[in-house]
Coordinates of C-alpha atoms in Angstrom, one line a residue:
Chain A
X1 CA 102.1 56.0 61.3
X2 CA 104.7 57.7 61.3
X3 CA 106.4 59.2 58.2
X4 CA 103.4 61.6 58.2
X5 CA 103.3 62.3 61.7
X6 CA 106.8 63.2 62.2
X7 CA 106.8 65.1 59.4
X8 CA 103.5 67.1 61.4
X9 CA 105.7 67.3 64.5
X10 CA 108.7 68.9 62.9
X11 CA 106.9 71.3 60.7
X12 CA 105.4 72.3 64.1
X13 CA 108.5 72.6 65.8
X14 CA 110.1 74.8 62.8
X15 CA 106.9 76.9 62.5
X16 CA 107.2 77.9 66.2
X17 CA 110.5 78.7 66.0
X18 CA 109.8 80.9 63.5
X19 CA 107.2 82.5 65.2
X20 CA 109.3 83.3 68.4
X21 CA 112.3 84.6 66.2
X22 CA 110.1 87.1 64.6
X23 CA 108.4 88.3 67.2
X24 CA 111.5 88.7 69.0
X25 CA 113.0 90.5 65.9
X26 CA 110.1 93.0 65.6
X27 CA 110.7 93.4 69.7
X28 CA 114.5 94.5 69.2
X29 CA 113.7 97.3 67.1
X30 CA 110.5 98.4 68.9
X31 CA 111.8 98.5 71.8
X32 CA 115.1 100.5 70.7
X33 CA 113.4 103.6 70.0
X34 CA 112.0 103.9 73.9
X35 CA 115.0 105.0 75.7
X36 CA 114.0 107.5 77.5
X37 CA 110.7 105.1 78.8
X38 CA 113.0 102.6 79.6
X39 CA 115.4 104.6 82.0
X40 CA 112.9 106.1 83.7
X41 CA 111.0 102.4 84.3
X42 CA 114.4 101.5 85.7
X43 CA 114.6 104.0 87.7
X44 CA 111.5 102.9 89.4
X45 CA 112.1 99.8 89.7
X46 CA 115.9 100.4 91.0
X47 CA 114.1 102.6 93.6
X48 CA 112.4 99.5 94.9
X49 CA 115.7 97.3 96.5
X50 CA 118.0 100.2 97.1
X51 CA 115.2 101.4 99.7
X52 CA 115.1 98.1 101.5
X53 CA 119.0 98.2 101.3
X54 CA 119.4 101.3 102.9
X55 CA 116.9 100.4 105.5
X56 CA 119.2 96.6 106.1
X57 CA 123.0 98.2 105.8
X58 CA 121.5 100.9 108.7
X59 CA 120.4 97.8 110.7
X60 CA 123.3 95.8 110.1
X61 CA 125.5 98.9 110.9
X62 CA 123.8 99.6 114.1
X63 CA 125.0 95.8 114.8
X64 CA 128.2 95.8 114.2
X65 CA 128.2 95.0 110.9
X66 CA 125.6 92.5 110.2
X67 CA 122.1 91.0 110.6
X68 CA 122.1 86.9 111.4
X69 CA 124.9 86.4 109.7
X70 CA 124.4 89.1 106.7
X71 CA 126.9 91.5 105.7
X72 CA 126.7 94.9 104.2
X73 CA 128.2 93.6 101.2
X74 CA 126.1 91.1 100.9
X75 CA 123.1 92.7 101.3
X76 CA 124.0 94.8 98.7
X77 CA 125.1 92.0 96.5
X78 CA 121.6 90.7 97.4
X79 CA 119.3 93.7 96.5
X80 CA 122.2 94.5 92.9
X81 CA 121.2 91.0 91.8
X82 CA 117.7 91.6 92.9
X83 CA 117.6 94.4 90.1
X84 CA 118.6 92.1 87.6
X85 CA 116.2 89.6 88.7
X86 CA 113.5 91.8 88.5
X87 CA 114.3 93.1 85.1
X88 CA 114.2 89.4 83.6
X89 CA 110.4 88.6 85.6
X90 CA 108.8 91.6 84.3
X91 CA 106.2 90.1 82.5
X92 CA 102.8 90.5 80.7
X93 CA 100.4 91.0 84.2
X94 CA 97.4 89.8 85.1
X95 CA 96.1 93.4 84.6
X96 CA 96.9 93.2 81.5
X97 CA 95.0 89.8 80.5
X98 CA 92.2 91.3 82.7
X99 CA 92.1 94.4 80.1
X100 CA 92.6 92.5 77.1
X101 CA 89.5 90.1 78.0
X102 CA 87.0 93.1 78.9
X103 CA 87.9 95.1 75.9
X104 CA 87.2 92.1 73.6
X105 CA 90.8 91.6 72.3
X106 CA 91.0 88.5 73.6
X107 CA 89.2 87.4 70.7
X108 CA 91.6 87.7 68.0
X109 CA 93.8 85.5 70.1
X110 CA 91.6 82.4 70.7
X111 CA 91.2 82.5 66.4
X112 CA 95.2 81.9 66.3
X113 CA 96.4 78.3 66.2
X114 CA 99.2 79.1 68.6
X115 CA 98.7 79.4 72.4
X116 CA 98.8 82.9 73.2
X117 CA 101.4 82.0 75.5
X118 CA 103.8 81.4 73.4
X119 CA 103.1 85.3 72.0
X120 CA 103.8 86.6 75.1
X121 CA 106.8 84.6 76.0
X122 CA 108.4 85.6 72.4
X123 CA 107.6 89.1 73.0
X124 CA 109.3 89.7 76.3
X125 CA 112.2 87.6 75.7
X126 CA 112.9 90.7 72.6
X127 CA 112.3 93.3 75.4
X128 CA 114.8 91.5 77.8
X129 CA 117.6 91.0 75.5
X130 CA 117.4 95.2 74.7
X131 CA 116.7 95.5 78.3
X132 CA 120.0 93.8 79.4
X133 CA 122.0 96.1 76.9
X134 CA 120.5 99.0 78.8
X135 CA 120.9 97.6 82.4
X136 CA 125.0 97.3 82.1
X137 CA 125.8 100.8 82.9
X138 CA 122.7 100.5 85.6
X139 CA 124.8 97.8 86.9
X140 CA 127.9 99.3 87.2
X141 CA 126.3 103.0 88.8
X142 CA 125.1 100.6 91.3
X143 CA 128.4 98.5 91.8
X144 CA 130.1 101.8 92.6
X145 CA 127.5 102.9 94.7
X146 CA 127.1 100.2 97.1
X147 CA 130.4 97.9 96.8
X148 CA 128.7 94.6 96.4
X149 CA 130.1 91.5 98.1
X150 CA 129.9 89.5 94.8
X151 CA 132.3 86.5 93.6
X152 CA 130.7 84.1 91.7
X153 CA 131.8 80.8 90.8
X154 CA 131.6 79.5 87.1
X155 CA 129.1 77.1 88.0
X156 CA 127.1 79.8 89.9
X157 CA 127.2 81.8 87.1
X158 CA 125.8 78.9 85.1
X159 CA 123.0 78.1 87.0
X160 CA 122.1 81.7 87.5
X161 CA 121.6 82.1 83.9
X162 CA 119.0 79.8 83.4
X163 CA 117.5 80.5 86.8
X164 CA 116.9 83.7 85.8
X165 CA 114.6 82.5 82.1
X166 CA 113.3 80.0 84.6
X167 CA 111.8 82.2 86.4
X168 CA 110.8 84.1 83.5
X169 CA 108.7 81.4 82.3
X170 CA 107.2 80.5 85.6
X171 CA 106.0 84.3 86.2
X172 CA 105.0 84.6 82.5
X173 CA 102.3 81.0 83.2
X174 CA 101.4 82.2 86.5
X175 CA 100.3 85.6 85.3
X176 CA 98.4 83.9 82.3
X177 CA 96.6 81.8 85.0
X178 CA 96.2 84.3 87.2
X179 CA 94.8 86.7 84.4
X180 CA 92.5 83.9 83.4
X181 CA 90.4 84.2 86.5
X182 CA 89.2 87.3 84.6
X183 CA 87.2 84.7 82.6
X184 CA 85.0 84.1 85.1
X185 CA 84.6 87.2 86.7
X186 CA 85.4 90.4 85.1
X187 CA 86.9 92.3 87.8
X188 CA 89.7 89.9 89.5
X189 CA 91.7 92.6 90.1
X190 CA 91.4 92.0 94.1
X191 CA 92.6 88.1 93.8
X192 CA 95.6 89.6 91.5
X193 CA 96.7 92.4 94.5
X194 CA 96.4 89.6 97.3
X195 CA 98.3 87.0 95.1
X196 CA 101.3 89.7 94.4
X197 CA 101.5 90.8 98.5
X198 CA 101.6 87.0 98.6
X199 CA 104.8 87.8 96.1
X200 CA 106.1 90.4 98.4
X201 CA 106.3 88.6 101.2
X202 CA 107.4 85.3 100.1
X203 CA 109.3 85.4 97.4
X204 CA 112.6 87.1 98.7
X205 CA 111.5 90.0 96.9
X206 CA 111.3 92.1 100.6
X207 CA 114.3 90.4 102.6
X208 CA 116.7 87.4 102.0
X209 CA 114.2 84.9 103.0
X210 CA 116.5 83.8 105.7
X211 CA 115.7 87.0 107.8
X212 CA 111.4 85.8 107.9
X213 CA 110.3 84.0 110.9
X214 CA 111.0 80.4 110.6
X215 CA 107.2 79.3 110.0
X216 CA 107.2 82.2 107.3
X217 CA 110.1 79.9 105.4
X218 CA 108.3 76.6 106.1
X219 CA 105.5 78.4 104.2
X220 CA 107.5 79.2 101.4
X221 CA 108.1 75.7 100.3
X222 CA 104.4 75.4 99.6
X223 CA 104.3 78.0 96.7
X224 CA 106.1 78.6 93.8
X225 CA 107.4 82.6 94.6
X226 CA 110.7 82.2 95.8
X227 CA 112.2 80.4 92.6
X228 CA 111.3 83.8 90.7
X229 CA 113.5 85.7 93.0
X230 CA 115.2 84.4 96.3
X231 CA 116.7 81.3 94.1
X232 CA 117.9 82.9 90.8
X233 CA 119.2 86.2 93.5
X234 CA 121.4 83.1 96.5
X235 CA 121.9 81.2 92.9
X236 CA 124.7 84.0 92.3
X237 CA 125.2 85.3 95.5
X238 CA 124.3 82.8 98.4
X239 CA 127.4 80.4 98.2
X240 CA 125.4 77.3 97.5
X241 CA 126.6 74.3 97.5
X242 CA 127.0 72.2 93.6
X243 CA 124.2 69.6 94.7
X244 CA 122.0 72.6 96.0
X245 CA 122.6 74.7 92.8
X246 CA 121.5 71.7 90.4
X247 CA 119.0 70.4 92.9
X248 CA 117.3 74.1 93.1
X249 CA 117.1 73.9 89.2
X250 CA 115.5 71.1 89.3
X251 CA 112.8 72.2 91.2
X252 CA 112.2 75.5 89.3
X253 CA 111.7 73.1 86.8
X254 CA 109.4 70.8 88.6
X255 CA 107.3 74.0 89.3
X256 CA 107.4 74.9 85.5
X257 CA 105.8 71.4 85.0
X258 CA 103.4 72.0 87.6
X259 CA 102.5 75.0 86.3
X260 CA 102.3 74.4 82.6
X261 CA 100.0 71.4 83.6
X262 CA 97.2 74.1 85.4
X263 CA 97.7 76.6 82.6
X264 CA 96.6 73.9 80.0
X265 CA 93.9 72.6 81.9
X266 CA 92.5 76.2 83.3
X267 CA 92.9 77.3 79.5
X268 CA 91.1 74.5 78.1
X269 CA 88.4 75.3 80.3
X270 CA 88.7 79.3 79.6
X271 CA 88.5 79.0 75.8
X272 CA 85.2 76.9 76.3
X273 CA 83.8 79.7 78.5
X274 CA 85.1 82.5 77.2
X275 CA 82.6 84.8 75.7
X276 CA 83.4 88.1 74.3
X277 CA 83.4 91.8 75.3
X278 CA 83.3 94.4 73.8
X279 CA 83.8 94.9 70.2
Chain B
X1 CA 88.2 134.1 96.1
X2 CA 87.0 133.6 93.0
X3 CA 89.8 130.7 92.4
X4 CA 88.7 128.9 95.6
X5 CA 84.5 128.8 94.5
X6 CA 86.0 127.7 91.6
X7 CA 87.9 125.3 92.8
X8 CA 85.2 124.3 95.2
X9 CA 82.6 123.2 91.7
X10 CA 85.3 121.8 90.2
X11 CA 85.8 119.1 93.5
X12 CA 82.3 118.9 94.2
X13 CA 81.3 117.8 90.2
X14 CA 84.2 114.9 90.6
X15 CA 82.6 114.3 93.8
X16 CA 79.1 113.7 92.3
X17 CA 80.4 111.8 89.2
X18 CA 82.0 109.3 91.9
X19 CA 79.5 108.8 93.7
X20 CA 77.4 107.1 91.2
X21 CA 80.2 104.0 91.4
X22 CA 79.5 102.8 94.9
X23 CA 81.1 99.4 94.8
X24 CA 84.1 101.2 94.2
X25 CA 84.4 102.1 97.5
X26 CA 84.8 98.6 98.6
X27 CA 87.0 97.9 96.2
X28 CA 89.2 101.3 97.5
X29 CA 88.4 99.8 101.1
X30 CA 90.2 96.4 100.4
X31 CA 93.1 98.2 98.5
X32 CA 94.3 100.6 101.5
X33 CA 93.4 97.8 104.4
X34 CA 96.4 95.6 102.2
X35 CA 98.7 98.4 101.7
X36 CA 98.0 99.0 105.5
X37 CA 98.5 95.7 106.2
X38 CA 101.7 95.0 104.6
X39 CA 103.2 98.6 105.2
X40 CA 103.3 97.3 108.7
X41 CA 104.2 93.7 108.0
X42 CA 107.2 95.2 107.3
X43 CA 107.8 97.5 109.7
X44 CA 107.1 94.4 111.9
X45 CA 110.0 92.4 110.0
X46 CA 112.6 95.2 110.4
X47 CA 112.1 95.7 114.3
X48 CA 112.4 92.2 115.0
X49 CA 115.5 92.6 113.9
X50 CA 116.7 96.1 115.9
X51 CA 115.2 97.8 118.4
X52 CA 115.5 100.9 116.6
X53 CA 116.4 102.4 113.2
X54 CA 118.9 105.1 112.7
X55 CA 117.2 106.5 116.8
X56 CA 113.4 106.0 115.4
X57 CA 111.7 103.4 117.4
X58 CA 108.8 101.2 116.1
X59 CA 106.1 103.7 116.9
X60 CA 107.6 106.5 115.5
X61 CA 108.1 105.0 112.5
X62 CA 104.6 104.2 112.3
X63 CA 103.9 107.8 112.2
X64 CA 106.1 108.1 109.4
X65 CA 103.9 105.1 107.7
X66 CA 100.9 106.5 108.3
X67 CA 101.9 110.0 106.7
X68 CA 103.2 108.2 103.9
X69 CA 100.1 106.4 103.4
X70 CA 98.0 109.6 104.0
X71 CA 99.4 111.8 101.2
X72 CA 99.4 109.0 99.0
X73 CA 95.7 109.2 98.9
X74 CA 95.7 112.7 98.5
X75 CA 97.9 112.0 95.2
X76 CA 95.6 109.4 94.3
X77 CA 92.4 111.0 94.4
X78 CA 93.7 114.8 93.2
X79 CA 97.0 114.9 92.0
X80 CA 97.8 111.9 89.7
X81 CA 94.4 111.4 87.9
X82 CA 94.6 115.2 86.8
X83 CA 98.5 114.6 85.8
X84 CA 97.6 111.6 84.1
X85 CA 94.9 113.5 82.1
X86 CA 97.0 116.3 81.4
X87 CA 100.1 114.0 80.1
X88 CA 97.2 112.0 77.4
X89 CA 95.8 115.4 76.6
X90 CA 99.1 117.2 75.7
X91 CA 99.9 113.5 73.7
X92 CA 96.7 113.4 71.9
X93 CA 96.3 117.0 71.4
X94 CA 93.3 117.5 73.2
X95 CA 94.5 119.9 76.1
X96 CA 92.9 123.1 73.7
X97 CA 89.5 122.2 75.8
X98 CA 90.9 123.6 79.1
X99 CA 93.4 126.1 77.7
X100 CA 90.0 127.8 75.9
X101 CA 88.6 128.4 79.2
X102 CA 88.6 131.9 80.4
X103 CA 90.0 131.1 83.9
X104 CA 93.8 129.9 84.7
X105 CA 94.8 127.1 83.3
X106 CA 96.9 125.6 85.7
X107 CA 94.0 125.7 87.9
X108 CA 91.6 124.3 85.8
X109 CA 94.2 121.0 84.7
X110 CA 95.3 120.5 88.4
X111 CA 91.6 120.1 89.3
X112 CA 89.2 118.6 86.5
X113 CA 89.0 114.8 88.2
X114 CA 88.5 113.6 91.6
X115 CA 89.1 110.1 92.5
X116 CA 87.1 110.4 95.6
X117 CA 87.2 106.6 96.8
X118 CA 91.1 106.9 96.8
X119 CA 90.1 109.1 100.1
X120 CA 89.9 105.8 102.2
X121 CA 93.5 106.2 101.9
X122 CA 93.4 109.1 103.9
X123 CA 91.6 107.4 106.4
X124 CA 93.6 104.5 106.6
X125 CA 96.8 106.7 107.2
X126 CA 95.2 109.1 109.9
X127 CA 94.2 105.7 112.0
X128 CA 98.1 104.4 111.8
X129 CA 99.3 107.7 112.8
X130 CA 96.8 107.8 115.4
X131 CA 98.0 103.8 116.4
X132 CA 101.4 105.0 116.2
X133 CA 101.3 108.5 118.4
X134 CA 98.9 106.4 120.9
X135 CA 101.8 103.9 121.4
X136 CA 104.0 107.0 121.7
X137 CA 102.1 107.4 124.8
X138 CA 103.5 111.2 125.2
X139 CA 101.1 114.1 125.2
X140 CA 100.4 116.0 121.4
X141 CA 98.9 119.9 122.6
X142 CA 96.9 121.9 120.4
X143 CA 100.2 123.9 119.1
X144 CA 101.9 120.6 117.6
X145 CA 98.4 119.4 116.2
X146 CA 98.1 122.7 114.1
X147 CA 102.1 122.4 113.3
X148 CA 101.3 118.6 112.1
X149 CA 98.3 119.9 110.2
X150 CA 100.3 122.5 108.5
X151 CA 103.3 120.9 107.9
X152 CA 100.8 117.8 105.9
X153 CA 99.3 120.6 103.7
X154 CA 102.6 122.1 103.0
X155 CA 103.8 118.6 102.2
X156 CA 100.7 118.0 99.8
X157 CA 101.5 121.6 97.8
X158 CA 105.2 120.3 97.4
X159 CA 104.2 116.8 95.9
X160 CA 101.5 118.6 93.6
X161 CA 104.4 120.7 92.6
X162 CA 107.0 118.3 91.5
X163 CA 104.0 116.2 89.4
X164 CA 103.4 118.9 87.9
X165 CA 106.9 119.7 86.7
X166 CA 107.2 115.8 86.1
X167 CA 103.6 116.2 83.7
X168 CA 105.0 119.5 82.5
X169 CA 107.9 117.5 80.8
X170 CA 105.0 116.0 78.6
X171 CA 105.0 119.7 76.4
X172 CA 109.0 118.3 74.8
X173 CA 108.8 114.1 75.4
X174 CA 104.9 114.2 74.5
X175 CA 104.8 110.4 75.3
X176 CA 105.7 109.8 78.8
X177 CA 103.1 107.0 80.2
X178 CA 106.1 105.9 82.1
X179 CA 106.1 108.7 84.7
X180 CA 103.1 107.6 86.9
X181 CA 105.6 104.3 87.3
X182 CA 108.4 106.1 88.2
X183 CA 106.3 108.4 90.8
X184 CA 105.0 105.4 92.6
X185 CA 108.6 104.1 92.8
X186 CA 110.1 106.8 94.1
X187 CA 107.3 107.7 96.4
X188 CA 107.7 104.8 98.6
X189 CA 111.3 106.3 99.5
X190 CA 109.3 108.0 102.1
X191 CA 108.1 104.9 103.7
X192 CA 111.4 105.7 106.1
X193 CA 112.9 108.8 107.5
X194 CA 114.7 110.7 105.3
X195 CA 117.7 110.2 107.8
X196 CA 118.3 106.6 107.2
X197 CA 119.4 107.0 103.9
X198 CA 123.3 108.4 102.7
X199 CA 124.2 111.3 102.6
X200 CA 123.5 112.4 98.5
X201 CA 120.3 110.9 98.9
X202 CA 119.3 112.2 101.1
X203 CA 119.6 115.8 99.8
X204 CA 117.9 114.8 96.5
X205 CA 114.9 113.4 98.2
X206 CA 114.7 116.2 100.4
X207 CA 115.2 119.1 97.8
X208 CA 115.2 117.9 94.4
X209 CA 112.5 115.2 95.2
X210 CA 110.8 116.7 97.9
X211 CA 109.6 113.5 99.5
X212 CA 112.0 114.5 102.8
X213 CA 110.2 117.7 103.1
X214 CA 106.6 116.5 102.6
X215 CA 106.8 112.8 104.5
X216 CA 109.4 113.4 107.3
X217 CA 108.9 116.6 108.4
X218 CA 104.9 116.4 109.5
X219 CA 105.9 112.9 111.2
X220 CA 108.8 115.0 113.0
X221 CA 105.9 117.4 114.3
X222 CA 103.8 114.0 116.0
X223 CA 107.3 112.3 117.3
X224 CA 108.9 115.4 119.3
X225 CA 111.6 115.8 116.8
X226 CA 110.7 118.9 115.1
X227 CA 113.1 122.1 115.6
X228 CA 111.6 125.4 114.9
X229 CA 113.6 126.8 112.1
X230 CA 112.7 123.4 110.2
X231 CA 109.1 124.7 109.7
X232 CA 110.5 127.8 108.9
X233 CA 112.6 126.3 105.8
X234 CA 109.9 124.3 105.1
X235 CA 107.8 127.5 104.4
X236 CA 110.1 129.3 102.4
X237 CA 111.4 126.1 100.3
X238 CA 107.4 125.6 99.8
X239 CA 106.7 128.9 98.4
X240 CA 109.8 128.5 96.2
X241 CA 108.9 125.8 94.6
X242 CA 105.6 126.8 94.2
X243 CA 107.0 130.0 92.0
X244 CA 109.5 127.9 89.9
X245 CA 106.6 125.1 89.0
X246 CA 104.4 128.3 88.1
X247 CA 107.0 129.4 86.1
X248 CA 108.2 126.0 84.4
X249 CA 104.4 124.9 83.6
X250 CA 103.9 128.5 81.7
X251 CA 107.3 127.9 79.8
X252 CA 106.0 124.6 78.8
X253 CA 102.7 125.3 78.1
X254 CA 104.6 127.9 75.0
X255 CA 105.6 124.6 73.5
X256 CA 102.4 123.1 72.9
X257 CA 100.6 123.5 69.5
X258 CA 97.3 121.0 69.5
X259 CA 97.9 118.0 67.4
X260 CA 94.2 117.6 66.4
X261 CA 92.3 120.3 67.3

């Protein structure tokens, strides 16, 4: 075996990186020349948690200073690391695979050798990194604003880094699977909307999960939403403990593998019954 | 006269082309019973929580939900689709077709589609009002039912306004498929009375974003909480901005030159 395999294996490995710097290359200077798009999709999606913070600081106000335990500055260091949080799990949608498939453009994709996966992960990773230039003075607007309760640790800091592309890659598969459904039936688009109020309500998206109803939170467990947003959001915020940080990375990455795992098999299975649309 | 038979073809022809997608209308039906359902999911989380929010009890605030809700289909099925088409036909140059037309154009653009199965929407919203004001339990006479009725139109006119002015900006950014995004985002500031929010807020969502004015203000008229001179403000702010989007579309609309016509 093996001289000619390895070789195989690292020619692989060096072509794929390739293929991700590029892509992420051609992504920087896309994306660059949107400004003005990319303010105003901030300011949406800003909109979003400083709504539910109002709504929690009038609540914890009204109680003399806090809900269960929750401060006004921490809810706001909660829903100011939400935005961040947010802006790193934008990802390609399931709308998006679900147009793609009925116009036919899927096609081009199955010819490729690569996984179209690794397109779209490439792709959004460029559109974060400009993204993150733009969020700083987003960051600090809202800092002023709403005097966050927020002192990270080093470690904290650590582990909220790679939370954060964690969840990134666990959004991008579950989107991809999620869009794949498409295969099968070409309008999905009711499975997608009950999947993301799923999202909504159990993910930490709404409220610090610590405010649901305790058979809410025992539900929680079961699915993969809250290590795209409650974990990477307490990760920085939430004071965990070391062990809890690690151990909560390790199972974002346990639901990674989990995930991966359906993607390959429900892909296998789409590229076999995939027929095209459209042109 | 002549605008309103107008207006009525215009309504009636999107009506018709609708119609001929039936199995939309279940799709639309599923859509607003979700929204329904998790718009008071969450009112259900926050009043487990407080008994009442910045003096509005759970109720009331489902008033406010359900007029939320209720305009939002009226965007849905009116105002955005024709917003959306005038922001692609300004980008692709292909806005010549309604600005050849011997009758006004602002007219003719803010009317053209109808997404009539976004209409559940209204339905949806009218039934958690009418949940909310039952629960209220107090007695609604004829005089606050008209005021309610009013108020919602008035609210309607001022959302049509300030999408316009938003798809108006398309005549110097010409590509500006974000806006519909950044609508829906700051629409659902409305979900909650205008009240709860601080003090600069809530002046811009009130005047400058006149989500206060359309949202708040008809839920004031169902909960007791409406003070006559706010419906007279609400008039005169109406007509107002009704003038100045007039006035802002025309100045656009001297910027555009078709691209491909």
């Amino acid at each position: 075996m093996s001289a000619v395999a390895t070789t195989r294996q690292e020619s692989w490995a060096r072509s794929t990186w390739d293929y991700y710097v590029t892509t992420i290359r051609t992504q920087l200077q896309a994306q660059f020349q949107y400004r003005a798009a990319v303010y105003a999709y901030m300011v949406a999606l800003v909109a979003e948690p400083v709504i539910y913070l109002v709504v929690w600081t009038t609540i914890a106000r009204s109680q003399g200073g806090s809900v269960q335990g929750i401060g006004v500055g921490q809810f706001a260091a909660y829903y100011v690391v939400w935005t961040l949080v947010r802006g790193w799990n934008v990802v390609f949608t399931p709308f998006g695979w679900e147009w793609r498939i009925r116009e036919g453009e899927f096609s081009a994709a199955l010819l490729r050798p690569q996984h179209p996966i690794h397109f779209e992960l490439a792709w959004w990773t460029g559109q974060k990194l400009v993204w993150s230039v733009f969020y700083i003075p987003v960051f600090v607007i809202l800092s002023l604003v709403f005097h966050p309760a927020l002192h990270p640790r080093p470690l904290e800091i650590v582990v909220f880094f790679f939370a954060i592309w964690g969840a990134y890659v666990l959004r991008t598969i579950n989107n991809f699977i999620l869009g794949m459904i498409t295969i099968w039936t070409t309008r999905a688009g009711a499975i997608f909307e009950l999947w993301f109020l799923s999202e909504l309500l159990l993910s930490g998206r709404l409220l610090p999960l610590q405010l649901m109803p305790h058979w809410v939170q025992s539900i929680t467990s079961w699915f993969p939403f809250k290590w795209t947003f409650y974990f990477p959001i307490e990760s920085l915020v939430g004071n965990m403990s070391n062990t809890a940080l690690l151990r909560g990375l390790g199972i974002q990455l346990l639901w990674i593998g989990i995930c991966v795992t359906v993607m390959r098999f429900v892909w296998r299975l789409a590229a076999r019954h995939y027929s095209a649309v459209g042109n | 006269m002549h605008a309103l038979r107008l207006a009525a073809t215009y309504l009636r022809l999107g009506a018709l082309n609708e119609l001929q997608y039936r199995a939309n209308f279940f799709v639309s039906v599923f859509q607003s019973g979700l929204a329904v359902a998790v718009g008071l999911a969450v009112l259900a989380l926050v009043y487990s929580h407080t008994p009442s929010l910045n003096g509005w009890t759970h109720s009331e605030l489902m008033v406010v939900l359900g007029v939320q809700i209720l305009l939002g289909g009226i965007i849905h099925a009116l105002i955005q689709p024709n917003m959306q088409q005038l922001m692609d036909e300004v980008r692709d140059g292909k806005l010549d077709h309604a600005l050849t037309k011997p009758e006004d154009a602002q007219l003719i653009v803010s009317l053209r589609t109808l997404r009539l199965w976004q209409l559940t929407e209204v339905i949806s919203g009218a039934a958690v009002i009418g949940v909310g004001v039952a629960r209220l339990g107090s007695h609604i006479g004829a005089g606050r039912s008209v005021a309610f009725l009013v108020l919602l139109l008035i609210g309607a006119l001022l959302l049509y306004c300030f999408w316009l002015v938003l798809a108006t900006i398309a005549f110097w950014l010409i590509n500006v498929w974000f806006l519909s995004e950044m609508f829906e985002g700051i629409y659902q500031v409305g979900r909650w009375p205008i009240g709860v929010y601080p003090g600069w807020m809530r002046y811009s969502f009130t005047y400058l974003v006149p989500i206060g004015f359309a949202i708040t203000v008809p839920a004031q008229a169902m909960t007791h909480r409406l003070h006559g001179h706010t419906v007279v403000i609400a008039f005169v702010f109406a007509a107002a901005v009704a003038v100045v989007t007039r006035w802002f579309w025309r100045f656009g609309l001297k910027r555009y030159s078709g691209a491909s016509a």
